[in-house]
Short mmCIF file of N, CA and C in Angstrom, two decimals:
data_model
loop_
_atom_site.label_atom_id
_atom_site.label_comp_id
_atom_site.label_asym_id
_atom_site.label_seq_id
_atom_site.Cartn_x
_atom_site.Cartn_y
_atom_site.Cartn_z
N UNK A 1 0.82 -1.19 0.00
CA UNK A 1 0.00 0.00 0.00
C UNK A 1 0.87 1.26 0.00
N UNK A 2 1.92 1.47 1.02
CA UNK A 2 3.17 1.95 0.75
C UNK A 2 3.26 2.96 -0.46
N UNK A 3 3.67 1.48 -1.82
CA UNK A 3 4.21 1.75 -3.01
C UNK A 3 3.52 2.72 -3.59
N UNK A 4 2.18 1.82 -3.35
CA UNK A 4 0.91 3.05 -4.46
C UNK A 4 0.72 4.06 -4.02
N UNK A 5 0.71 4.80 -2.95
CA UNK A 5 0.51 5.54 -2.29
C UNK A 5 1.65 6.95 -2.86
N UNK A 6 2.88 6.09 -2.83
CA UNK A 6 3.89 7.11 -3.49
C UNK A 6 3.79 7.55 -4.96
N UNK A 7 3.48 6.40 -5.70
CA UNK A 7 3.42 6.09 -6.79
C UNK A 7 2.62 7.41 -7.34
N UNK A 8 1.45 7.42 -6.70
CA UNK A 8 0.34 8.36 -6.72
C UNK A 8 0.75 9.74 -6.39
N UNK A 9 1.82 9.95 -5.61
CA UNK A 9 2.19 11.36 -4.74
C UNK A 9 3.17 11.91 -5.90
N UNK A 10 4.02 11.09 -6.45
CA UNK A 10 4.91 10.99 -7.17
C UNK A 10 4.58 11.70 -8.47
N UNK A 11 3.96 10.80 -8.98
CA UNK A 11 2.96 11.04 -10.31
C UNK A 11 2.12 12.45 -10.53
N UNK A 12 1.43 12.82 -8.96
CA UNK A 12 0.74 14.43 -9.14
C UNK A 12 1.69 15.18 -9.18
N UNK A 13 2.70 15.38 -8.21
CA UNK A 13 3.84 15.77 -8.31
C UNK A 13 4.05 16.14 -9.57
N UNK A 14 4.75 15.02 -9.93
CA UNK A 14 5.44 15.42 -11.02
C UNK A 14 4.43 16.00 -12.60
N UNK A 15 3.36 15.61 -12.54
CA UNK A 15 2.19 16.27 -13.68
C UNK A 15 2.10 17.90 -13.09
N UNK A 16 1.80 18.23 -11.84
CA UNK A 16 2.13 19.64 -11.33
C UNK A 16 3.23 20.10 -11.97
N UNK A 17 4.19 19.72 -11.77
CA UNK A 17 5.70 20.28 -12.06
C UNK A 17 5.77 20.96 -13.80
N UNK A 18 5.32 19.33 -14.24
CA UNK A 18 5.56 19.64 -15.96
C UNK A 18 4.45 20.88 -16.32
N UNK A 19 3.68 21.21 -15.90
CA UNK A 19 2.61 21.86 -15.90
C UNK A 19 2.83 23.22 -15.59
N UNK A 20 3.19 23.69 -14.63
CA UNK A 20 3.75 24.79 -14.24
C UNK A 20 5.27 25.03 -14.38
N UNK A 21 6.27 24.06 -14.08
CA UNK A 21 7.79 24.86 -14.42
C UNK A 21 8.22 24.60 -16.30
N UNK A 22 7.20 23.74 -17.01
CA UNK A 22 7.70 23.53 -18.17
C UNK A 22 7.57 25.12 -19.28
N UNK A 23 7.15 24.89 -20.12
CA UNK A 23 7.30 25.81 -20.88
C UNK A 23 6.00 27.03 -20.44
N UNK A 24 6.29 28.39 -20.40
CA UNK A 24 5.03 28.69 -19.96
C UNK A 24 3.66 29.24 -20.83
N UNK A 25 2.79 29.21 -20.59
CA UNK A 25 1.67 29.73 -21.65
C UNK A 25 1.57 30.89 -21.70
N UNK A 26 1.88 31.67 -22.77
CA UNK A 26 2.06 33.09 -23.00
C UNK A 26 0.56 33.25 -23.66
N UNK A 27 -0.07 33.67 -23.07
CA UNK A 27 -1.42 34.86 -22.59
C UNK A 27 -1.52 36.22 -22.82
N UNK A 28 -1.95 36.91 -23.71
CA UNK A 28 -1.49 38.33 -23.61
C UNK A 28 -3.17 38.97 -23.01
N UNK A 29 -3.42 39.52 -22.05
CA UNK A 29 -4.18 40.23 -22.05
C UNK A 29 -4.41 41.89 -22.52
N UNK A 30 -5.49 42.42 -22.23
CA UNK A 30 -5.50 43.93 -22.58
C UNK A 30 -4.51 44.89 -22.25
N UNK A 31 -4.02 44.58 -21.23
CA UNK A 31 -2.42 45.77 -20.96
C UNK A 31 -1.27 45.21 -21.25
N UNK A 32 -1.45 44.35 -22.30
CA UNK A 32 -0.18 43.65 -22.89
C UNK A 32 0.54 42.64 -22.14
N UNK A 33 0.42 42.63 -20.56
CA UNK A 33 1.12 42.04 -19.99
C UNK A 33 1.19 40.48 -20.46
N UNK A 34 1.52 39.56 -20.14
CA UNK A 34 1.69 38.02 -20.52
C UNK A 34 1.68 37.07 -19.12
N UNK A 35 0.32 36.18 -19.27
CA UNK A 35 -0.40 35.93 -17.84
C UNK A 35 1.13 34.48 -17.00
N UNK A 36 1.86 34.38 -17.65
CA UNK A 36 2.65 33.57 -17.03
C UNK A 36 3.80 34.70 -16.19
N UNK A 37 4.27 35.51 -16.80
CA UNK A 37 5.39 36.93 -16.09
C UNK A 37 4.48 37.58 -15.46
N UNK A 38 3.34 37.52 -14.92
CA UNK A 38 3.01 38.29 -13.96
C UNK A 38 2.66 37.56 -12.57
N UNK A 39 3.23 36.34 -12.48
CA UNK A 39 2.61 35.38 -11.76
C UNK A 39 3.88 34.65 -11.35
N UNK A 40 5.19 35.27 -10.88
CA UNK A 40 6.07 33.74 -10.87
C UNK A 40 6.19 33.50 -9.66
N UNK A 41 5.35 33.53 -8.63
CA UNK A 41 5.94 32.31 -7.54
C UNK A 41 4.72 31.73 -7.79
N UNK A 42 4.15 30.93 -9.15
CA UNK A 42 3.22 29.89 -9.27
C UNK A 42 4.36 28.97 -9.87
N UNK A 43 5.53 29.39 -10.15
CA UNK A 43 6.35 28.63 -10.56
C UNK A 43 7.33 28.05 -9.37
N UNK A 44 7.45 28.80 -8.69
CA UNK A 44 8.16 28.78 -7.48
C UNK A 44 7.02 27.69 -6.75
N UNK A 45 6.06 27.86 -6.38
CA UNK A 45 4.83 27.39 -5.65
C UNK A 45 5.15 26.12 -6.54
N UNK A 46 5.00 25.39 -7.73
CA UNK A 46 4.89 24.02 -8.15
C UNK A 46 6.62 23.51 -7.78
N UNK A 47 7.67 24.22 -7.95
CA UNK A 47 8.88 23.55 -7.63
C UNK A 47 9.24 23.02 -6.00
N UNK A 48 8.73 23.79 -5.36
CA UNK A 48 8.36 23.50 -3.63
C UNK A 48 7.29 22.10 -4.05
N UNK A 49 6.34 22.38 -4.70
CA UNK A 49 5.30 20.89 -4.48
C UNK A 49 6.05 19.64 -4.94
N UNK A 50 7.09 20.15 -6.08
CA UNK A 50 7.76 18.97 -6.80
C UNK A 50 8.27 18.39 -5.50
N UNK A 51 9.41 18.99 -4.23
CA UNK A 51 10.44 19.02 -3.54
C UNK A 51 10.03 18.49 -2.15
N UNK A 52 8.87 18.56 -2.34
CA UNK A 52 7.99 18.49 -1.04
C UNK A 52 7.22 17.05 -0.95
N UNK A 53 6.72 16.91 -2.02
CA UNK A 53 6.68 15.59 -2.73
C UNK A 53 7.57 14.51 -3.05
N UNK A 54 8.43 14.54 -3.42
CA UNK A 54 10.04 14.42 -3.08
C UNK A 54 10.10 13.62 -1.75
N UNK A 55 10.58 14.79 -1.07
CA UNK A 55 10.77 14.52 0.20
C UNK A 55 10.04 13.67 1.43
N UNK A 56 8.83 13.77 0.87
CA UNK A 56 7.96 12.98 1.63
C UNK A 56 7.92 11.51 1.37
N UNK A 57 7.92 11.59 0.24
CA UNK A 57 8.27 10.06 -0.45
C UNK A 57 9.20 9.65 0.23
N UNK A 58 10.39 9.86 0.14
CA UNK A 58 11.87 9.32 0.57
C UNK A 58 11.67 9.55 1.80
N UNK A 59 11.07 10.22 2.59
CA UNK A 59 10.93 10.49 4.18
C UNK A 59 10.20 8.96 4.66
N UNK A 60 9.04 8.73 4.19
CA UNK A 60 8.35 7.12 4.66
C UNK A 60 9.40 6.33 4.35
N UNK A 61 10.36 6.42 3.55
CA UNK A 61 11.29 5.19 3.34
C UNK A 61 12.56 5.44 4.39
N UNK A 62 13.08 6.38 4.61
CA UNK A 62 14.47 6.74 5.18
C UNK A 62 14.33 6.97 6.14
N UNK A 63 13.45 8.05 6.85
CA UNK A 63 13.54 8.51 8.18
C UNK A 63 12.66 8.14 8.92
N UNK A 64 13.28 6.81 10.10
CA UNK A 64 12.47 6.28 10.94
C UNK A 64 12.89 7.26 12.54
N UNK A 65 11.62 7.23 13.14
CA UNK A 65 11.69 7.96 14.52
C UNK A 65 12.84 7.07 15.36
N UNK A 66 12.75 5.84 15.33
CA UNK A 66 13.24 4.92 16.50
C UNK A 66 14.88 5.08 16.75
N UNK A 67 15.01 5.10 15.22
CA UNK A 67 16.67 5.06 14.86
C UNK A 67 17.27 6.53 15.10
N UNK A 68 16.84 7.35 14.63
CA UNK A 68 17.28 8.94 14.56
C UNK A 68 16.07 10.40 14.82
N UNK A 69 15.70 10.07 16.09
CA UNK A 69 14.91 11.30 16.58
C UNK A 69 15.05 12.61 16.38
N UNK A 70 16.24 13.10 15.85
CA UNK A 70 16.27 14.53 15.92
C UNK A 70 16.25 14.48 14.47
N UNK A 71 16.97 13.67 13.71
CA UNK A 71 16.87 13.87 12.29
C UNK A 71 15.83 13.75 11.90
N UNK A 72 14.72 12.62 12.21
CA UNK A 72 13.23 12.91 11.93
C UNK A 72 12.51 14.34 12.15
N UNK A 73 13.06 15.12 13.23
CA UNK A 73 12.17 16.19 13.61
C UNK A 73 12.57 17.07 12.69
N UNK A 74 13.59 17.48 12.85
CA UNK A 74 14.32 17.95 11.56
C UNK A 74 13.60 18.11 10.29
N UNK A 75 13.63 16.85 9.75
CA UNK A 75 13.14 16.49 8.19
C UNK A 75 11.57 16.99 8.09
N UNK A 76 10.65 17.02 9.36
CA UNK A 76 9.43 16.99 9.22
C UNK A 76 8.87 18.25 9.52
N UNK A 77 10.26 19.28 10.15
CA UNK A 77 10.16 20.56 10.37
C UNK A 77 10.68 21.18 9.08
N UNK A 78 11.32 21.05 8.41
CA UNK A 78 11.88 21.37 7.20
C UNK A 78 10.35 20.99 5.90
N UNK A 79 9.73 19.91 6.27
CA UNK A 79 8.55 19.83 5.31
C UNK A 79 7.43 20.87 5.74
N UNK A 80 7.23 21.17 7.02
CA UNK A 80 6.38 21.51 7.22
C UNK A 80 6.51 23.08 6.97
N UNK A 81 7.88 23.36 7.16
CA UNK A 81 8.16 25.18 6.60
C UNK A 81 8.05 25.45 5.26
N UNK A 82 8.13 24.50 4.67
CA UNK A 82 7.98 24.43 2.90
C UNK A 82 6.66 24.14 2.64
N UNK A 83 5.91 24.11 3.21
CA UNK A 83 3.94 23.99 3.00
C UNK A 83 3.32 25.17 3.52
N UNK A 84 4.19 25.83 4.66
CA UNK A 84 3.91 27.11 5.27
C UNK A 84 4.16 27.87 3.62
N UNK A 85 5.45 28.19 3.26
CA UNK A 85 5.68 28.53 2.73
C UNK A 85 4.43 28.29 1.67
N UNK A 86 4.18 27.22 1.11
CA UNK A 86 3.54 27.49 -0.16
C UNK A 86 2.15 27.76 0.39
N UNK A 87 1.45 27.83 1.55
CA UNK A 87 0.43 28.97 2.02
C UNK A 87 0.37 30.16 1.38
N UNK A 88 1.59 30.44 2.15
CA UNK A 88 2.00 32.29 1.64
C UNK A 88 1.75 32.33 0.13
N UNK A 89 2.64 31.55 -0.61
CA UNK A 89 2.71 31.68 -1.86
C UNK A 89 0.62 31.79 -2.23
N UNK A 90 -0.30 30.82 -1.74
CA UNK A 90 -1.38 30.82 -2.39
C UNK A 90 -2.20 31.95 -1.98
N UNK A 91 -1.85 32.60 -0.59
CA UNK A 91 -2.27 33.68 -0.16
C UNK A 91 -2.16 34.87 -1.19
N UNK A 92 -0.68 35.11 -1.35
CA UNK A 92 -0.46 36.04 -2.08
C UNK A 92 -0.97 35.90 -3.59
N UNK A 93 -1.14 34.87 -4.22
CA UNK A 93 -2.00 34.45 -5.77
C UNK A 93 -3.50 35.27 -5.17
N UNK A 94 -4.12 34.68 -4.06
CA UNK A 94 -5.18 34.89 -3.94
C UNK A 94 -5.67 36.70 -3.76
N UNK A 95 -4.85 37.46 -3.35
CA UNK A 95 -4.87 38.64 -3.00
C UNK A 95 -4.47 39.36 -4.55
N UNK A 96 -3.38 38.73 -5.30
CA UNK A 96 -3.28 39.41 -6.62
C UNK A 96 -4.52 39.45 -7.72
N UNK A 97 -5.28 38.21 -7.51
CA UNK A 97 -6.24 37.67 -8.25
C UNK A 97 -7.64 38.84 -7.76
N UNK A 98 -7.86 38.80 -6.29
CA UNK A 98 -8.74 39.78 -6.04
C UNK A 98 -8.68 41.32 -6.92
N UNK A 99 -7.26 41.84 -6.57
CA UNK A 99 -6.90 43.34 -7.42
C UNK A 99 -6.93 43.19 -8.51
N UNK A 100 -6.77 42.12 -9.16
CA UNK A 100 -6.71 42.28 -10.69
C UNK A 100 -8.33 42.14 -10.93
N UNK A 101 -9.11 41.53 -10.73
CA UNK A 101 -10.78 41.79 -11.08
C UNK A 101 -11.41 42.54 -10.45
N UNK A 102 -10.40 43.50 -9.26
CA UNK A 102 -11.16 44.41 -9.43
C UNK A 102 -10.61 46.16 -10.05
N UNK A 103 -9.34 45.21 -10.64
CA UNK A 103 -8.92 46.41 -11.81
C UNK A 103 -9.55 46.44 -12.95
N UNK A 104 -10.13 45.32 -13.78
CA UNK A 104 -10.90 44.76 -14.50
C UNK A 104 -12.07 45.35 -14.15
N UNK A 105 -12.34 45.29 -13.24
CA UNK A 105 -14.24 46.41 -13.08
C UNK A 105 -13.88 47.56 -13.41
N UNK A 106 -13.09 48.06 -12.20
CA UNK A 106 -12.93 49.65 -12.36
C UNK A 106 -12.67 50.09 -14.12
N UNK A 107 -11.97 49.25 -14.80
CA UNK A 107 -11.38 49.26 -16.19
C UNK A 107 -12.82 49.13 -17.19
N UNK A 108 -13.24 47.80 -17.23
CA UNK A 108 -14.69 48.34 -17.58
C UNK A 108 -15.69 49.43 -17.18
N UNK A 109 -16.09 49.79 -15.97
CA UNK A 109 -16.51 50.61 -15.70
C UNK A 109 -16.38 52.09 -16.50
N UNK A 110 -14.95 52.56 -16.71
CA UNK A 110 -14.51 53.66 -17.38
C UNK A 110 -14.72 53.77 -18.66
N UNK A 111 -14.67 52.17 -19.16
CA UNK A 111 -14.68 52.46 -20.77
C UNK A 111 -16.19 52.57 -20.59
N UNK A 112 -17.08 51.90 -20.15
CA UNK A 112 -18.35 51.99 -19.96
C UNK A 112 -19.33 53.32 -19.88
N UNK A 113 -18.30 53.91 -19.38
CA UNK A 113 -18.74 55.38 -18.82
C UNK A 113 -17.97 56.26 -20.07
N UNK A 114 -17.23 56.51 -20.45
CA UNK A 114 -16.58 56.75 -21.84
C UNK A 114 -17.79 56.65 -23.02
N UNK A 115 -18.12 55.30 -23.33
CA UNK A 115 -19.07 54.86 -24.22
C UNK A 115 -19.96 55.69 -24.38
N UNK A 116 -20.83 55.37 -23.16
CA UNK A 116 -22.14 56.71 -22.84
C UNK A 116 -22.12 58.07 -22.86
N UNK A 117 -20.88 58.52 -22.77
CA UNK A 117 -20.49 59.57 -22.93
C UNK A 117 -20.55 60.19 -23.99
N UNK A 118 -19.46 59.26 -25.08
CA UNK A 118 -19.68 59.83 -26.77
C UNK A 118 -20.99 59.62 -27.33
N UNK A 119 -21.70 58.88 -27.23
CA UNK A 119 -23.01 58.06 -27.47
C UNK A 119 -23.92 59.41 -27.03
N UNK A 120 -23.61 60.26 -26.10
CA UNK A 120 -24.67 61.07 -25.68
C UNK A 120 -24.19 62.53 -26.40
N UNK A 121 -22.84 62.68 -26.64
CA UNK A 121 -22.30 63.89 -27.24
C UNK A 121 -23.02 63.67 -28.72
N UNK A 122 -22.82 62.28 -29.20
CA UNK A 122 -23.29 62.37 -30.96
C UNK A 122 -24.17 62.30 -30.86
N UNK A 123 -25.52 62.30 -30.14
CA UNK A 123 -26.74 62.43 -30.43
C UNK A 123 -26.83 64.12 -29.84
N UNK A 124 -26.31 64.45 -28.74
CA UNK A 124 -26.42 65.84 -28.66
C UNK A 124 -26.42 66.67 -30.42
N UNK A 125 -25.22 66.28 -30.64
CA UNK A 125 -24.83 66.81 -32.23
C UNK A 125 -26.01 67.15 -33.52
N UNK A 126 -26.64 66.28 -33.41
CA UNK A 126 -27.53 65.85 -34.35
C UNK A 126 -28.63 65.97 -33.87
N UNK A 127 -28.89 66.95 -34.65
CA UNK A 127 -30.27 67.69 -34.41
C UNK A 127 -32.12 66.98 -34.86
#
């Protein structure tokens, strides 16, 4: 049960990885920007999951409590700062993601208000 278990950890892992650190999908939205360069600790965020994944794997195999107590604590404090870590990382996605739709309103909004604007000048015009 072990095996599959890794097998499985292994496998998301690594489909995460190819997915996010491989080549990236260049996206251009309306301010030109390109949706992969505005976003890189999603790259950072999948290389921690690769590493973390990793580690956990080889941790059920290598690091037993009985034999080496501090090195276990160690190893499991070291995993557990690297999941903290990729918290932060989803925190901060999540807070960029908020400002950007609601730069996207405010952005519609203006052209919106723009629109109605000329729309009301050319009928002013025309008698």
């Amino acid at each position: 049960m072990k095996i599959l278990f890794s097998i499985f950890i292994l496998t998301f892992a690594l489909l995460g990885a190819w997915a996010y650190l491989g080549r990236p999908v260049r996206r251009r939205d309306d301010s030109g920007r390109s949706g992969a360069e505005e976003r890189p600790w999603r790259r950072i965020g999948a290389a921690i999951c690769l590493l973390v994944s990793v580690m956990f794997v080889l941790g059920v195999y290598a690091v037993d409590i009985p034999d080496h107590p501090r090195i276990y604590a160690a190893y499991w404090v070291v995993i557990m700062a690297l999941v903290l870590w990729l918290c932060a990382l989803a925190i901060k996605d999540v807070r960029y993601t908020r400002w950007m739709i609601s730069q996207r309103r405010v952005e519609r909004a203006r052209l919106r208000s723009e629109a109605e604007s000329s729309s009301a000048r050319a009928e002013d015009s025309n008698p």
